[in-house]
CSV table of C-alpha atoms in Angstrom, one decimal:
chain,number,residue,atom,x,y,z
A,1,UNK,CA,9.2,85.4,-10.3
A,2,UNK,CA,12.4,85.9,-12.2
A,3,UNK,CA,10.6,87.1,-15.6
A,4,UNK,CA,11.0,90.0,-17.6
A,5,UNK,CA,7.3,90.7,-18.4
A,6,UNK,CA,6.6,94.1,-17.2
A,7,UNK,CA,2.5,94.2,-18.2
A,8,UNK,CA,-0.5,93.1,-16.2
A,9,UNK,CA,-2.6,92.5,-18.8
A,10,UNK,CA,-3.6,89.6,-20.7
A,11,UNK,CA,-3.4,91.0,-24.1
A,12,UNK,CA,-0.1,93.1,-23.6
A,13,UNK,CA,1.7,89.8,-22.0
A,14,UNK,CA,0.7,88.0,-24.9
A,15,UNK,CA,1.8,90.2,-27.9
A,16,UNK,CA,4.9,89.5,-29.8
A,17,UNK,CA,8.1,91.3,-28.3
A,18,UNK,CA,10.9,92.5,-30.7
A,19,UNK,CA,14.4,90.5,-30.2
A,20,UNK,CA,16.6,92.4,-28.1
A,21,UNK,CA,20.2,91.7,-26.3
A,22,UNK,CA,18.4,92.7,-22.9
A,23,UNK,CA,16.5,89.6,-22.7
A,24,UNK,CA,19.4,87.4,-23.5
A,25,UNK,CA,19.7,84.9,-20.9
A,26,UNK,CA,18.7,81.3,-21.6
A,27,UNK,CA,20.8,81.1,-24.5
A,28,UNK,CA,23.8,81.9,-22.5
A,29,UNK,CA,23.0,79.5,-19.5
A,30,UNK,CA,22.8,76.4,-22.2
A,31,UNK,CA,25.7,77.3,-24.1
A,32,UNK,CA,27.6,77.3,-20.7
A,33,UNK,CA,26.1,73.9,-19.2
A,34,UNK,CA,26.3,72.3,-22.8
A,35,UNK,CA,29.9,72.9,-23.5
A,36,UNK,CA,31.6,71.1,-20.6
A,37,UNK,CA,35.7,70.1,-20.6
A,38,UNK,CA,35.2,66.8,-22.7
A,39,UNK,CA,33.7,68.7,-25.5
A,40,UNK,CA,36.4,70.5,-25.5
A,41,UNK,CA,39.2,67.7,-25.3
A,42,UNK,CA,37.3,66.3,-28.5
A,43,UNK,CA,37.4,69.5,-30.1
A,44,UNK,CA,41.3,69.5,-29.2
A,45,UNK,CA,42.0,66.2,-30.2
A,46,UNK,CA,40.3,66.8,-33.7
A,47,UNK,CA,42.4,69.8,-34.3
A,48,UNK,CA,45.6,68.1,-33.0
A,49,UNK,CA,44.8,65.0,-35.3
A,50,UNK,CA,43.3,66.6,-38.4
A,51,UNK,CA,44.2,70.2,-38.2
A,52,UNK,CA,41.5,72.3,-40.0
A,53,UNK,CA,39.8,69.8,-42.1
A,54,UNK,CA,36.9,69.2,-39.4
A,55,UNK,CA,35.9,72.8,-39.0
A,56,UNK,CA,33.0,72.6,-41.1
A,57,UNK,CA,31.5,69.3,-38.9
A,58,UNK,CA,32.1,71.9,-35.7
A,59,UNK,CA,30.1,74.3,-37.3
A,60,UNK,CA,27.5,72.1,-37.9
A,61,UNK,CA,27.1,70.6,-35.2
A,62,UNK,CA,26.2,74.3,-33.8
A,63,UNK,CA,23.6,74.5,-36.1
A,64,UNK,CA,21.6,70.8,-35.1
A,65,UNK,CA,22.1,72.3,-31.9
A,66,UNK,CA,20.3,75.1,-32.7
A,67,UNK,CA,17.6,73.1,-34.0
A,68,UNK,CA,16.8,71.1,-31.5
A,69,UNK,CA,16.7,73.7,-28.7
A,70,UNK,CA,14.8,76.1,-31.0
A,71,UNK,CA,12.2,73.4,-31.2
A,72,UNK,CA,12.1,72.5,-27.2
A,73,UNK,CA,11.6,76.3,-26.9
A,74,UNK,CA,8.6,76.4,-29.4
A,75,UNK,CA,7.3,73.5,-27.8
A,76,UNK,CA,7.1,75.6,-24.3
A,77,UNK,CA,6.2,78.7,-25.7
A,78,UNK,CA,3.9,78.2,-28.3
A,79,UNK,CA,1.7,75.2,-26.8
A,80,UNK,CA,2.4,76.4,-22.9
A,81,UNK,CA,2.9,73.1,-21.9
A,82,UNK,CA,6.5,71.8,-20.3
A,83,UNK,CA,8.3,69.2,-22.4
A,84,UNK,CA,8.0,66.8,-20.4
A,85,UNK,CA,4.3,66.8,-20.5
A,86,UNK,CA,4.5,66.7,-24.1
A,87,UNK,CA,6.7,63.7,-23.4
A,88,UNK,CA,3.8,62.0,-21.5
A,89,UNK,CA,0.7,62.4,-24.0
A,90,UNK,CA,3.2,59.9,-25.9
A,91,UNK,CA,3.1,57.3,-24.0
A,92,UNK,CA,4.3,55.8,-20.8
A,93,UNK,CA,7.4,54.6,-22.5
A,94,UNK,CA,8.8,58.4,-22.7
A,95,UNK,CA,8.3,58.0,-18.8
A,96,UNK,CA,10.2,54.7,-18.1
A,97,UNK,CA,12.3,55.7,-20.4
A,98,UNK,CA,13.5,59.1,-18.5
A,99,UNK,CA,12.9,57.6,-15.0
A,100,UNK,CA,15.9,55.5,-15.5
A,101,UNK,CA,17.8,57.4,-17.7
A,102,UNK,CA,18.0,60.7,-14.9
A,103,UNK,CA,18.4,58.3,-12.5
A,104,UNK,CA,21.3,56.3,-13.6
A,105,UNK,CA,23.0,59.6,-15.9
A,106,UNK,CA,23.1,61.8,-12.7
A,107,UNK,CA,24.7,59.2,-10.5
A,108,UNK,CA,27.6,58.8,-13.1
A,109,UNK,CA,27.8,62.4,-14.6
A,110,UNK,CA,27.9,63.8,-10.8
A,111,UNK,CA,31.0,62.1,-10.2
A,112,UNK,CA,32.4,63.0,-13.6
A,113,UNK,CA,31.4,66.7,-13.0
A,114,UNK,CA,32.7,66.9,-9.7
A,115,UNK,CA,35.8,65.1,-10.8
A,116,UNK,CA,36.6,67.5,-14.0
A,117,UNK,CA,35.8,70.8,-12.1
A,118,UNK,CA,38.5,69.5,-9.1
A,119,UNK,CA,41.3,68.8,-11.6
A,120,UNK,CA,42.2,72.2,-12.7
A,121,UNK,CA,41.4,74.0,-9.0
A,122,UNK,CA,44.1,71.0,-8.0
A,123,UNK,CA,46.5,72.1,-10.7
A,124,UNK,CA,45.8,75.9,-9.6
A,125,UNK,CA,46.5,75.4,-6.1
A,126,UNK,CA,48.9,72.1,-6.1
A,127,UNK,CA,49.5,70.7,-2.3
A,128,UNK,CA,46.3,72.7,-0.7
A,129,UNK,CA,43.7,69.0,-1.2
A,130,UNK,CA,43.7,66.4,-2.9
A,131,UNK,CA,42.1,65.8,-6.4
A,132,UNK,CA,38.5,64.1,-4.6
A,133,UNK,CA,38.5,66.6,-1.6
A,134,UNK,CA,38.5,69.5,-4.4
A,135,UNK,CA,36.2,67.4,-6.5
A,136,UNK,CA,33.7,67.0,-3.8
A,137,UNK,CA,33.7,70.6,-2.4
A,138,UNK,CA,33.0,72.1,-5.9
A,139,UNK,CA,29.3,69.7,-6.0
A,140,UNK,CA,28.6,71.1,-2.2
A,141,UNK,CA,29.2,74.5,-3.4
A,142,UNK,CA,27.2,73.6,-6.6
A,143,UNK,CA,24.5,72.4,-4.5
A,144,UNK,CA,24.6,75.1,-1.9
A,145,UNK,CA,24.2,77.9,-5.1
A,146,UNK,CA,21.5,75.9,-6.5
A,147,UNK,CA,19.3,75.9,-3.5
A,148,UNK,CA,19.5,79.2,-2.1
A,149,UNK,CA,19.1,80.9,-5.4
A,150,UNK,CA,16.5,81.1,-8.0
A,151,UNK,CA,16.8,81.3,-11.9
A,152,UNK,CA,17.9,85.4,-12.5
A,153,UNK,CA,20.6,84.8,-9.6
A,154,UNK,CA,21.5,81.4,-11.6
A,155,UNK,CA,22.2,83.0,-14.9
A,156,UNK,CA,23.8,86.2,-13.6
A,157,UNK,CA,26.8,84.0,-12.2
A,158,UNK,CA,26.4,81.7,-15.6
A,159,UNK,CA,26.9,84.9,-17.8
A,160,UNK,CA,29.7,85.9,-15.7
A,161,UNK,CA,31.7,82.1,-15.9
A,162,UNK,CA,30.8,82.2,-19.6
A,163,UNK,CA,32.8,85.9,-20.0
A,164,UNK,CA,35.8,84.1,-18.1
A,165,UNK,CA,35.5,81.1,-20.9
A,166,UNK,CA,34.8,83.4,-23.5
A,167,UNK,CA,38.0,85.7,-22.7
A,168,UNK,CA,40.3,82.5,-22.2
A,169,UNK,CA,39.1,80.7,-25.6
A,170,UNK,CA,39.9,83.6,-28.2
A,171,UNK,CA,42.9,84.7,-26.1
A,172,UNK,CA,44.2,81.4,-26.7
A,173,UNK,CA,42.9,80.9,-30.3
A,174,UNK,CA,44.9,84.4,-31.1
A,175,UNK,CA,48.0,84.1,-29.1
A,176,UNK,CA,48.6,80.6,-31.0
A,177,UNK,CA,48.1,82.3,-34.3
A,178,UNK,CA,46.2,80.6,-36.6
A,179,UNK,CA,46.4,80.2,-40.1
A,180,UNK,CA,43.9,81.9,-41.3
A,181,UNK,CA,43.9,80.5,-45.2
A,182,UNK,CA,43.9,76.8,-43.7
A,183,UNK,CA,41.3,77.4,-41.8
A,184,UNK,CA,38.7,78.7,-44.0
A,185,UNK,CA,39.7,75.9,-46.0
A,186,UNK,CA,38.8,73.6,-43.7
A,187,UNK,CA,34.8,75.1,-44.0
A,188,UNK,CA,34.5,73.2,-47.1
A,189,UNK,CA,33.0,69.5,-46.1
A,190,UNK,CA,35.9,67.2,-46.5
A,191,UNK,CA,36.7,64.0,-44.8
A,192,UNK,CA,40.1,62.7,-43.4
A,193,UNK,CA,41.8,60.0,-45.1
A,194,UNK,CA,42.0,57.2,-42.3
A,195,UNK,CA,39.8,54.5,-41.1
A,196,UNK,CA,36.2,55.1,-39.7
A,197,UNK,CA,36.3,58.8,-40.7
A,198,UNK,CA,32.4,59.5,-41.3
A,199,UNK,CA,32.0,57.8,-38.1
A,200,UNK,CA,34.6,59.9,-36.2
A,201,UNK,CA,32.9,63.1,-37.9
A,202,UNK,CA,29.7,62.2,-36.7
A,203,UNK,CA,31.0,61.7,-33.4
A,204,UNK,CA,32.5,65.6,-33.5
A,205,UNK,CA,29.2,67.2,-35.4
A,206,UNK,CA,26.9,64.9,-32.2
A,207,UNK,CA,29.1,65.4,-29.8
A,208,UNK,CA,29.7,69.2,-29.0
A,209,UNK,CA,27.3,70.8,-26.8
A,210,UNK,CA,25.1,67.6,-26.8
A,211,UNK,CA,23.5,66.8,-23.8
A,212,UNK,CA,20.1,66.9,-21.7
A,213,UNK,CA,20.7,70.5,-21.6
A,214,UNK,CA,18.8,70.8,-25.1
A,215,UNK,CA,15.9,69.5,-23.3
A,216,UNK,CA,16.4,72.1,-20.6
A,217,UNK,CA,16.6,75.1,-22.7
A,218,UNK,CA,12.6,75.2,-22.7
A,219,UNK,CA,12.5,74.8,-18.5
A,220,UNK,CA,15.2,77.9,-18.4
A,221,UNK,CA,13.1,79.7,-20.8
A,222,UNK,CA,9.8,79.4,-18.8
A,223,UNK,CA,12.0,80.0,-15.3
A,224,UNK,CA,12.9,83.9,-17.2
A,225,UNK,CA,9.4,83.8,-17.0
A,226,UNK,CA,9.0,83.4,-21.0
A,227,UNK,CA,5.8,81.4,-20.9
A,228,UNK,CA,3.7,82.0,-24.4
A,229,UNK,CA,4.4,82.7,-28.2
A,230,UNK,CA,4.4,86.5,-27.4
A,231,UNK,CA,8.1,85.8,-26.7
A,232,UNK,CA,8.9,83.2,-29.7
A,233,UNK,CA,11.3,86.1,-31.6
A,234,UNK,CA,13.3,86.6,-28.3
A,235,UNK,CA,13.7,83.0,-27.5
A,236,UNK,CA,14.8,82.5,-31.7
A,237,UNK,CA,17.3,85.3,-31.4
A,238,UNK,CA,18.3,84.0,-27.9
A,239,UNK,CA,18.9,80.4,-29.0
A,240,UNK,CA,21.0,82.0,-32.0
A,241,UNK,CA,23.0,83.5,-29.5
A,242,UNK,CA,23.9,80.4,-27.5
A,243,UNK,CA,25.4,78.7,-30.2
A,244,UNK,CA,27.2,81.3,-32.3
A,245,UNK,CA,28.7,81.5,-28.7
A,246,UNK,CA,29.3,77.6,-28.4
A,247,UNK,CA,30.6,77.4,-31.8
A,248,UNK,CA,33.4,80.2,-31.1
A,249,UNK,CA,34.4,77.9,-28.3
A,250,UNK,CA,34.6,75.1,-30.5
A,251,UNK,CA,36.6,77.0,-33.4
A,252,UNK,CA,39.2,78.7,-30.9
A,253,UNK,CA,39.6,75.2,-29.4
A,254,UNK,CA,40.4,73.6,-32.6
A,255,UNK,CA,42.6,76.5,-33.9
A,256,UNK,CA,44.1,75.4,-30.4
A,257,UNK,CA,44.7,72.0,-31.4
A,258,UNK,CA,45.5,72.6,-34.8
A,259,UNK,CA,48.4,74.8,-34.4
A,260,UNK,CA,49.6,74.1,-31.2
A,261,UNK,CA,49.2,70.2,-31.3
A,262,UNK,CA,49.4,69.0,-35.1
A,263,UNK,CA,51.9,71.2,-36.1
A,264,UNK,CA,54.1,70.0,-33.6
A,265,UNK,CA,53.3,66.2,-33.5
A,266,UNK,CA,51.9,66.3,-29.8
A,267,UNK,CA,49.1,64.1,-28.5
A,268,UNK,CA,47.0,64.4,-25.6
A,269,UNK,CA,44.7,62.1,-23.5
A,270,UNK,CA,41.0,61.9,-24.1
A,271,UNK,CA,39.4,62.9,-20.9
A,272,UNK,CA,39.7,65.9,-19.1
A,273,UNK,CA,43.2,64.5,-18.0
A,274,UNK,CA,44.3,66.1,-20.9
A,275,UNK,CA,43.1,69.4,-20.5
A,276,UNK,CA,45.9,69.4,-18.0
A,277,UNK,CA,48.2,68.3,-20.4
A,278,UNK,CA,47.6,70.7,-22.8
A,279,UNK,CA,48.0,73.5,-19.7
A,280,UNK,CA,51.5,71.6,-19.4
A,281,UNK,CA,52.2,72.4,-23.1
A,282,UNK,CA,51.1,76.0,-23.1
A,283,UNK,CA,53.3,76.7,-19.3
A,284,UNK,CA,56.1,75.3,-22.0
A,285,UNK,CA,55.1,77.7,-24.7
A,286,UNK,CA,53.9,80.6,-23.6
A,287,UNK,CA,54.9,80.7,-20.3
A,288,UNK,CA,53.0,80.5,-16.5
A,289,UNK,CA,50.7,83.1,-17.2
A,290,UNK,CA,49.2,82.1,-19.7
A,291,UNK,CA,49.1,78.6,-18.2
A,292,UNK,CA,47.2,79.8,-15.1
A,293,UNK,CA,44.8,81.5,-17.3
A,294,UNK,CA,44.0,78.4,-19.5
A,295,UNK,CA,43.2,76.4,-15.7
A,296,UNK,CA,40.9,79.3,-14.6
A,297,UNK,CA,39.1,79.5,-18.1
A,298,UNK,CA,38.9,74.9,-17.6
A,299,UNK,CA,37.2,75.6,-14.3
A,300,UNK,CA,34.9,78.1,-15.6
A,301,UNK,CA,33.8,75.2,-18.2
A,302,UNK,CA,33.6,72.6,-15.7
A,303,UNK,CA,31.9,74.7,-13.0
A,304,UNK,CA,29.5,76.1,-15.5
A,305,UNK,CA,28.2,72.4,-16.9
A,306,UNK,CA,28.0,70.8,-13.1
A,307,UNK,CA,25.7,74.1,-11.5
A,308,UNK,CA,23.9,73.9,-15.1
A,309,UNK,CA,22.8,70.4,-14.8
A,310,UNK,CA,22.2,71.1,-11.1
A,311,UNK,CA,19.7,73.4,-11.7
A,312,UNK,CA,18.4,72.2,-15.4
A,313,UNK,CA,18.2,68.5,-15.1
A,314,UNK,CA,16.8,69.2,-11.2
A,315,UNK,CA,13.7,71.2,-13.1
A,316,UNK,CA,12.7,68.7,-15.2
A,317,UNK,CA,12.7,66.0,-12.5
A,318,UNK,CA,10.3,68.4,-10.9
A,319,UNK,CA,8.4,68.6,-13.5
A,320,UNK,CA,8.5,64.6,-14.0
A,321,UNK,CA,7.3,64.3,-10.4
A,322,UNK,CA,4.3,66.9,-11.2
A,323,UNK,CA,2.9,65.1,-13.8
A,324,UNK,CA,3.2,61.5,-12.1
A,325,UNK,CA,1.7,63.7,-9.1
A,326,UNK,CA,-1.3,64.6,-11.5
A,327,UNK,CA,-1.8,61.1,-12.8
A,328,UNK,CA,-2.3,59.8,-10.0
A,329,UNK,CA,-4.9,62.0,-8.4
A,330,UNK,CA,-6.8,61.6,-11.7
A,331,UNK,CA,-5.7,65.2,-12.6
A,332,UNK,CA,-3.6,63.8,-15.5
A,333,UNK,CA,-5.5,65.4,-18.4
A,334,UNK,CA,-4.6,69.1,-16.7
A,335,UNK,CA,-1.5,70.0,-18.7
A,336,UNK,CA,1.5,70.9,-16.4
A,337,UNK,CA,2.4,74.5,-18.0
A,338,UNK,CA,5.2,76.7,-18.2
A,339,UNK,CA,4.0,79.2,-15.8
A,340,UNK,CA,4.1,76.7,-12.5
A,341,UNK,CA,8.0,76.5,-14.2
A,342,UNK,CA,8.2,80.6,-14.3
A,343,UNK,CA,6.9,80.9,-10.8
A,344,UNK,CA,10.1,79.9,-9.2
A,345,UNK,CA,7.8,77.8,-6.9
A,346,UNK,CA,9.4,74.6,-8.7
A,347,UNK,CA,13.2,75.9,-7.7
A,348,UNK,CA,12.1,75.0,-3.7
A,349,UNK,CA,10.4,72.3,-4.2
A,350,UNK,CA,11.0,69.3,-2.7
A,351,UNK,CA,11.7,67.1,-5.4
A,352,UNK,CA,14.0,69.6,-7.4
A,353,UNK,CA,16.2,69.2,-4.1
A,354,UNK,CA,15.8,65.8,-3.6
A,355,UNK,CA,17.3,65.9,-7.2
A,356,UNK,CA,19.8,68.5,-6.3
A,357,UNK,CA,21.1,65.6,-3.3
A,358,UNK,CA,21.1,62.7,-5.5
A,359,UNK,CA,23.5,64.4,-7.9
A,360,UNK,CA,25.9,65.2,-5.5
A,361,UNK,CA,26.1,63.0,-2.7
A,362,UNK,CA,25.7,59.4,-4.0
A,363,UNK,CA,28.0,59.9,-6.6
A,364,UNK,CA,30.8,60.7,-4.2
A,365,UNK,CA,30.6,56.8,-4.0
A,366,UNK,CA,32.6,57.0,-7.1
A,367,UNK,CA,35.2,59.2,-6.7
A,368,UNK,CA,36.5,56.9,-4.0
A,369,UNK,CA,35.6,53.0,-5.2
A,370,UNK,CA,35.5,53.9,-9.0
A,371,UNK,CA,32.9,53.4,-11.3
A,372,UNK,CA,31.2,50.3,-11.5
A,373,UNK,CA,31.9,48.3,-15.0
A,374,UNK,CA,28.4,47.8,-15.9
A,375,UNK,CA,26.7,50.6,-14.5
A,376,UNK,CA,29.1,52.7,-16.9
A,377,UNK,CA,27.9,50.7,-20.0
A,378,UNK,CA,24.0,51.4,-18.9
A,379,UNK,CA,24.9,55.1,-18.7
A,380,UNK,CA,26.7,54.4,-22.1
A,381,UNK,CA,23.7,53.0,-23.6
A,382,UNK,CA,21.0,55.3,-21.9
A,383,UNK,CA,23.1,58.7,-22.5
A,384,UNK,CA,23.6,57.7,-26.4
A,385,UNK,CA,19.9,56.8,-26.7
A,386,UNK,CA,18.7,60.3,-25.0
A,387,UNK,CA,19.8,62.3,-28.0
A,388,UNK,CA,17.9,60.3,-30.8
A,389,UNK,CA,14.9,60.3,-28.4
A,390,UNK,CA,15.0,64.2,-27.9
A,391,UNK,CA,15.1,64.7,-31.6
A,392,UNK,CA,11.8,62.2,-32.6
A,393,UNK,CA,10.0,63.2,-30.1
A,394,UNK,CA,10.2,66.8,-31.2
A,395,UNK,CA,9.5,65.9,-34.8
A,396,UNK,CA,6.2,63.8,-33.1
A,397,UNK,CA,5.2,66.6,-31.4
A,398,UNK,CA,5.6,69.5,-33.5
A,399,UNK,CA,4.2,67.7,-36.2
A,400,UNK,CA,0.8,66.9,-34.6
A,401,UNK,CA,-2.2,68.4,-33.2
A,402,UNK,CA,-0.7,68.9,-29.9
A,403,UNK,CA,1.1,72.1,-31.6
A,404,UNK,CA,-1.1,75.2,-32.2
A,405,UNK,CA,-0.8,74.7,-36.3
A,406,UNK,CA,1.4,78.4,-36.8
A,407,UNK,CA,3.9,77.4,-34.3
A,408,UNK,CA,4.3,73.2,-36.5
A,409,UNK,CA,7.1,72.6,-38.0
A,410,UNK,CA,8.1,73.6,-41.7
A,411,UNK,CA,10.3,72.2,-44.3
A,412,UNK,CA,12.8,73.3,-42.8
A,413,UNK,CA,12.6,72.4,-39.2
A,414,UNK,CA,11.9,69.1,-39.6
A,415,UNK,CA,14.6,68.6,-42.0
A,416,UNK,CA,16.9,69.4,-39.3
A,417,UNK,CA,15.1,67.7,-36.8
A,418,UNK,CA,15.1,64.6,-38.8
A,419,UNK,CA,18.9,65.0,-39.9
A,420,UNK,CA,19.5,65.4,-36.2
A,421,UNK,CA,17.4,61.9,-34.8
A,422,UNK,CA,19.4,60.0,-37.4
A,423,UNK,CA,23.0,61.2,-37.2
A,424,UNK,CA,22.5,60.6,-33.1
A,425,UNK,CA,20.2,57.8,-34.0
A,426,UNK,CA,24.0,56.2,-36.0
A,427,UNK,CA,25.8,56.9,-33.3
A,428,UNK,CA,23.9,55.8,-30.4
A,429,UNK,CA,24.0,52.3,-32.4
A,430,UNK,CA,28.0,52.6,-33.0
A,431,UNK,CA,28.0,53.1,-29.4
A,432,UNK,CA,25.9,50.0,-28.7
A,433,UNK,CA,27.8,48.1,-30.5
A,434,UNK,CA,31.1,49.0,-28.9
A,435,UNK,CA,29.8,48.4,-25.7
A,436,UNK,CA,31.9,45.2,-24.6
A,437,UNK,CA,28.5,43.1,-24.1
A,438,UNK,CA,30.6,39.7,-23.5
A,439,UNK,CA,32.2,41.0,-20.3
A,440,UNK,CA,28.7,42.3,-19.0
A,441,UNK,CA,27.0,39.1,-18.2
């Protein structure tokens, strides 16, 4: 098992352990597979069209963030049940309802990870393959680390890739040289002057970092072998880890875009397209050095998002098939816990690889015939509603019987919680609405 618990008894496993750096882990691995390159085009963008008003909705959007994985890492710890078990003592909507969403998400999002970890090993090495040859070896490789490793391997190489992001985001935030006076000015909470604005905020305090992987925070802390409340300070101090982390990748991208972009009138394409751009821009500015650096710290992004979700979203599919497994021998009343998670048992399992193949083969469909108009507006719809479903199901949960009553939520928690199911909850209907619905039928 790749835990940390180094007792073999009962009582000593279950006592509270002190918050320490050496059992950081988790944190680290959701921070990496939440903050993937379109996070960070958005991030640019807001910078390059706003400057430093919007730094206070990056900031908190790091702290819903923190909310809602702190509250899928109670649920594991403190009840030792797996989320998604907590999902099915609600219903069998909560099933249908992630049946076809990791279904029809991991067919598009493979080809979209695949796709944005090829473009900057294309611009790094320009002539060697093509865009979808490079695209489609990084999800082999994905899938060939994923299966032949278990969770401590995992998070060793995620630490690492999250180093190389973590070296390339502040060198670039420094060497643009932001102004320091704007930016803490742009902490107060003040929106831009132009159409849509609180909408377009909401989209930047939702958007960074949020993703399934909040769900999967809980699995990654049962797989370090975290699997009761003995360890609910470490997985706190971890979480608060995570996100300080996302949110210095969020500011040094927005310093990015505010002086580099806005001060000079330049624009960039949404998409990871113009992640390329802006390495363009900085070859121009700062010369090929720095440019080269910029690509390898994109890849590290991009790579770290695709093996996360190979490895995250496969666990929970697992753990989906367990519990149908259960139901229908008649053993559905016997709670799937974290410890079958921390075992490692679930990482070779046959459904965790059967996951593991439908992320990365099927959606090489795509990368040659394009995606399919309406199956992108279904995975419009279905990722916009996963958000909002995350956060009131935790607030259901957490809030009822199903939680030992010292691990509930307080005031505080579900104020975030709540704040958090309704600003998704807005823009998952914004989204709705701008799906073009007469062109579907």
């Amino acid at each position: 098992m790749a835990g940390t618990t180094d007792s073999s008894t009962d009582e000593s496993i279950s006592r509270p352990r002190k918050s320490s750096w050496k059992y950081i882990g988790p944190g680290i691995v959701v921070a990496a597979t939440g903050v993937g390159a379109g996070d960070l085009v958005a991030t640019l963008i807001a910078g390059s069209n706003f400057g430093y008003t919007l730094l206070w909705a990056a900031v908190i959007g790091c702290v819903v963030k923190i909310s809602l994985a702190e509250a899928a890492g109670r649920w594991h710890l403190s009840t030792g049940r797996t989320l998604f078990d907590g999902w099915a003592s609600l219903g069998r909507w909560t099933t249908w309802f992630f049946v076809v969403y990791v279904v029809v998400w991991g067919f598009v999002y493979g080809a979209a990870a695949m796709s944005s970890s090829g473009l900057p090993l294309q611009a790094l090495f320009p002539g060697v393959m093509g865009l979808k040859a490079w695209a489609m070896l990084t999800g082999v490789v994905g899938l060939v680390f994923v299966w032949f490793n278990k969770y401590d391997v995992f998070e060793k190489v995620m630490t690492a890739l999250v180093g190389v992001m973590f070296v390339v985001t502040v060198y670039l935030a420094i060497r643009v040289t932001p102004n320091l006076g704007d930016a803490f000015a742009g902490l107060l909470p003040v929106l831009p002057d132009e159409k849509d604005s609180i909408l377009n905020t909401l989209g930047l305090i939702g958007g960074v970092g949020g993703t399934i992987t909040l769900a999967a925070y809980g699995y990654w802390v049962n797989a370090k072998g975290w699997t009761n409340a003995g360890w609910m300070k470490v997985m706190r101090f971890d979480n608060r880890v995570a996100y300080v982390t996302t949110g210095i990748f969020v500011v040094a991208m927005l310093f990015v875009g505010a002086e580099l972009l806005h001060s000079s009138g330049v624009a960039i394409a949404s998409g990871d397209k113009g992640l390329i751009q802006l390495g363009d821009i900085l070859e121009e500015e700062y010369g090929n050095a720095t440019a080269k650096l910029f690509l390898i710290g994109f890849f590290a992004t991009s790579f770290t998002s695709l093996i996360g979700v190979w490895h995250g979203v496969s666990l929970m599919f697992a753990d989906f098939v367990e519990r149908y497994r259960k139901d229908r021998v008649g053993a559905g009343e016997r709670a799937v816990s974290g410890e079958e998670v921390a075992s490692g048992a679930r990482e070779k399992s046959v459904p965790f690889r059967a996951y593991l193949l439908w992320l990365t083969f099927p959606p090489m469909i795509l990368l040659f015939q394009g995606q399919p108009f309406r199956l992108v507006i279904i995975y419009g719809v279905l990722g916009a509603a996963f958000m909002p479903f995350l956060a009131l199901t935790l607030v259901w949960l957490l809030n009822s019987d199903r939680t030992p009553r010292e691990w509930r939520n307080g005031l505080l928690s579900n104020a975030m919680l709540v704040i958090a199911g309704l600003l998704f909850l807005v823009l998952c209907v914004k989204q709705i609405a701008d799906q073009p619905w007469a062109e579907f039928f």
